[in-house]
PDB file of C-alpha atoms in Angstrom:
ATOM      1  CA  GLN A   1       0.000   0.000   0.000  1.00 79.00           C
ATOM      2  CA  VAL A   2       1.346   3.402  -1.001  1.00 85.00           C
ATOM      3  CA  GLN A   3       1.181   5.908   1.822  1.00 92.00           C
ATOM      4  CA  LEU A   4       2.478   9.402   2.476  1.00 96.00           C
ATOM      5  CA  VAL A   5       0.912  11.199   5.421  1.00 97.00           C
ATOM      6  CA  GLU A   6       2.202  14.622   6.402  1.00 98.00           C
ATOM      7  CA  SER A   7       1.415  16.330   9.706  1.00 98.00           C
ATOM      8  CA  GLY A   8       2.590  19.067  12.031  1.00 98.00           C
ATOM      9  CA  GLY A   9       1.676  22.185  10.105  1.00 98.00           C
ATOM     10  CA  GLY A  10      -0.096  25.149  11.589  1.00 97.00           C
ATOM     11  CA  LEU A  11      -0.186  28.890  12.058  1.00 98.00           C
ATOM     12  CA  VAL A  12       2.925  30.500  13.508  1.00 98.00           C
ATOM     13  CA  GLU A  13       4.285  34.011  13.811  1.00 98.00           C
ATOM     14  CA  ALA A  14       7.345  35.093  11.885  1.00 98.00           C
ATOM     15  CA  GLY A  15      10.466  33.955  13.684  1.00 98.00           C
ATOM     16  CA  GLY A  16       8.728  30.939  15.134  1.00 98.00           C
ATOM     17  CA  SER A  17       9.336  27.227  14.688  1.00 98.00           C
ATOM     18  CA  LEU A  18       7.475  24.133  13.570  1.00 98.00           C
ATOM     19  CA  THR A  19       8.388  20.507  13.061  1.00 98.00           C
ATOM     20  CA  LEU A  20       6.721  18.537  10.288  1.00 98.00           C
ATOM     21  CA  SER A  21       6.432  14.765  10.184  1.00 98.00           C
ATOM     22  CA  CYS A  22       5.803  12.351   7.361  1.00 98.00           C
ATOM     23  CA  ALA A  23       4.785   8.720   7.682  1.00 97.00           C
ATOM     24  CA  ALA A  24       5.628   6.780   4.548  1.00 94.00           C
ATOM     25  CA  SER A  25       5.063   3.258   3.430  1.00 90.00           C
ATOM     26  CA  GLY A  26       8.168   1.134   3.249  1.00 85.00           C
ATOM     27  CA  SER A  27       7.957   0.759  -0.500  1.00 87.00           C
ATOM     28  CA  ILE A  28       8.384   4.518  -0.873  1.00 85.00           C
ATOM     29  CA  PHE A  29      10.821   5.145   1.949  1.00 88.00           C
ATOM     30  CA  SER A  30      13.246   2.277   2.042  1.00 85.00           C
ATOM     31  CA  ARG A  31      16.745   3.140   0.745  1.00 86.00           C
ATOM     32  CA  ASN A  32      15.375   6.049  -1.267  1.00 93.00           C
ATOM     33  CA  VAL A  33      16.306   9.672  -1.233  1.00 96.00           C
ATOM     34  CA  MET A  34      13.431  11.483   0.446  1.00 97.00           C
ATOM     35  CA  GLY A  35      12.549  15.121   0.380  1.00 98.00           C
ATOM     36  CA  TRP A  36      10.252  17.854   1.550  1.00 98.00           C
ATOM     37  CA  TYR A  37       8.516  19.907  -1.082  1.00 98.00           C
ATOM     38  CA  ARG A  38       6.284  22.920  -0.764  1.00 98.00           C
ATOM     39  CA  GLN A  39       3.752  24.709  -2.897  1.00 98.00           C
ATOM     40  CA  ALA A  40       2.713  28.259  -2.221  1.00 96.00           C
ATOM     41  CA  PRO A  41      -0.484  29.717  -3.702  1.00 92.00           C
ATOM     42  CA  GLY A  42      -0.040  30.453  -7.390  1.00 94.00           C
ATOM     43  CA  LYS A  43       3.427  28.920  -7.492  1.00 96.00           C
ATOM     44  CA  ARG A  44       4.910  25.655  -8.654  1.00 96.00           C
ATOM     45  CA  ARG A  45       5.804  22.939  -6.183  1.00 97.00           C
ATOM     46  CA  GLU A  46       9.461  23.158  -5.188  1.00 97.00           C
ATOM     47  CA  LEU A  47      11.902  20.878  -3.413  1.00 98.00           C
ATOM     48  CA  VAL A  48      13.247  22.517  -0.251  1.00 98.00           C
ATOM     49  CA  ALA A  49      15.249  19.728   1.404  1.00 98.00           C
ATOM     50  CA  ARG A  50      16.413  16.229   0.597  1.00 98.00           C
ATOM     51  CA  ILE A  51      18.118  13.450   2.521  1.00 98.00           C
ATOM     52  CA  THR A  52      19.720  10.170   1.480  1.00 97.00           C
ATOM     53  CA  SER A  53      19.144   6.908   3.302  1.00 94.00           C
ATOM     54  CA  GLY A  54      22.570   7.423   4.880  1.00 94.00           C
ATOM     55  CA  GLY A  55      21.638  10.823   6.244  1.00 95.00           C
ATOM     56  CA  ASN A  56      23.344  13.184   3.828  1.00 97.00           C
ATOM     57  CA  SER A  57      21.200  16.242   3.298  1.00 98.00           C
ATOM     58  CA  ASN A  58      21.034  19.387   1.276  1.00 97.00           C
ATOM     59  CA  TYR A  59      18.729  22.365   1.073  1.00 98.00           C
ATOM     60  CA  ALA A  60      17.355  25.004  -1.192  1.00 98.00           C
ATOM     61  CA  ASP A  61      19.097  28.334  -0.721  1.00 98.00           C
ATOM     62  CA  SER A  62      15.875  29.860   0.579  1.00 97.00           C
ATOM     63  CA  VAL A  63      15.782  27.589   3.640  1.00 98.00           C
ATOM     64  CA  ASN A  64      19.452  26.712   4.173  1.00 98.00           C
ATOM     65  CA  GLY A  65      20.469  27.401   7.737  1.00 97.00           C
ATOM     66  CA  ARG A  66      16.867  27.541   8.964  1.00 98.00           C
ATOM     67  CA  PHE A  67      15.461  24.090   8.160  1.00 98.00           C
ATOM     68  CA  ILE A  68      16.803  20.676   9.150  1.00 98.00           C
ATOM     69  CA  ILE A  69      15.659  17.463   7.480  1.00 98.00           C
ATOM     70  CA  SER A  70      16.011  14.115   9.220  1.00 98.00           C
ATOM     71  CA  ARG A  71      14.695  10.595   8.910  1.00 97.00           C
ATOM     72  CA  ASP A  72      14.078   7.508  11.006  1.00 96.00           C
ATOM     73  CA  ASN A  73      14.704   4.563   8.707  1.00 94.00           C
ATOM     74  CA  ALA A  74      13.410   2.012  11.216  1.00 94.00           C
ATOM     75  CA  LYS A  75      10.027   3.745  11.372  1.00 95.00           C
ATOM     76  CA  ASN A  76       9.800   5.029   7.788  1.00 95.00           C
ATOM     77  CA  MET A  77       9.444   8.570   9.107  1.00 97.00           C
ATOM     78  CA  LEU A  78      10.705  11.849   7.677  1.00 97.00           C
ATOM     79  CA  PHE A  79      10.952  15.111   9.591  1.00 98.00           C
ATOM     80  CA  LEU A  80      11.502  18.770   8.868  1.00 98.00           C
ATOM     81  CA  GLN A  81      12.496  21.106  11.668  1.00 98.00           C
ATOM     82  CA  MET A  82      11.746  24.652  10.618  1.00 98.00           C
ATOM     83  CA  SER A  83      12.974  27.664  12.535  1.00 98.00           C
ATOM     84  CA  SER A  84      13.213  31.406  11.959  1.00 98.00           C
ATOM     85  CA  LEU A  85      10.127  31.067   9.823  1.00 98.00           C
ATOM     86  CA  LYS A  86       9.258  33.828   7.384  1.00 98.00           C
ATOM     87  CA  PRO A  87       5.955  34.759   5.747  1.00 97.00           C
ATOM     88  CA  GLU A  88       7.385  33.535   2.438  1.00 97.00           C
ATOM     89  CA  ASP A  89       7.595  30.032   3.943  1.00 98.00           C
ATOM     90  CA  THR A  90       3.799  29.897   3.873  1.00 98.00           C
ATOM     91  CA  ALA A  91       2.821  26.921   1.730  1.00 98.00           C
ATOM     92  CA  VAL A  92       1.469  23.397   1.741  1.00 98.00           C
ATOM     93  CA  TYR A  93       4.345  21.060   2.564  1.00 98.00           C
ATOM     94  CA  TYR A  94       4.623  17.557   1.131  1.00 98.00           C
ATOM     95  CA  CYS A  95       7.036  14.675   1.500  1.00 97.00           C
ATOM     96  CA  ASN A  96       7.983  12.392  -1.359  1.00 96.00           C
ATOM     97  CA  GLN A  97      10.862  10.600  -2.944  1.00 95.00           C
ATOM     98  CA  VAL A  98      13.479  12.566  -4.846  1.00 94.00           C
ATOM     99  CA  PRO A  99      12.747  12.544  -7.714  1.00 94.00           C
ATOM    100  CA  SER A 100       9.113  12.371  -6.790  1.00 89.00           C
ATOM    101  CA  ILE A 101       6.724   9.567  -7.594  1.00 89.00           C
ATOM    102  CA  VAL A 102       3.299  10.184  -9.083  1.00 89.00           C
ATOM    103  CA  TYR A 103       1.492   9.633  -5.788  1.00 92.00           C
ATOM    104  CA  TRP A 104       1.309  12.590  -3.359  1.00 95.00           C
ATOM    105  CA  GLY A 105      -0.130  12.808   0.107  1.00 96.00           C
ATOM    106  CA  GLN A 106      -2.533  15.507   1.224  1.00 97.00           C
ATOM    107  CA  GLY A 107       0.215  17.766   2.539  1.00 98.00           C
ATOM    108  CA  THR A 108       0.214  19.926   5.646  1.00 98.00           C
ATOM    109  CA  GLN A 109      -0.453  23.648   5.635  1.00 98.00           C
ATOM    110  CA  VAL A 110       2.121  25.992   7.123  1.00 98.00           C
ATOM    111  CA  THR A 111       1.087  29.594   7.537  1.00 98.00           C
ATOM    112  CA  VAL A 112       3.534  32.197   8.811  1.00 98.00           C
ATOM    113  CA  SER A 113       2.070  35.519   9.849  1.00 97.00           C
ATOM    114  CA  SER A 114       4.058  38.724   9.749  1.00 93.00           C
TER     115      SER A 114
END
């Protein structure tokens, strides 16, 4: 069964923090590069962070130094710690493989107020 379930979003003031979680089925998660994507209103979905099965990560310039991606391979879980949030971080956040597969979860809304 294919599964991607994101959670942890919410409304936060600028400068605040949130941690997102993603529960993935093993067929998607196991040994694959995983990533967090986001889509803001009127914009294309973009990859903001990625992590290999061995824990090597990299980030989009817009979030580098503020976001931290991590994963728990035993539990098929992916995380995104977000700090120093800005209004421009407002978007629906999704997890998926990198490159992504056709299936997407419902995402989790992050709204940062100024």
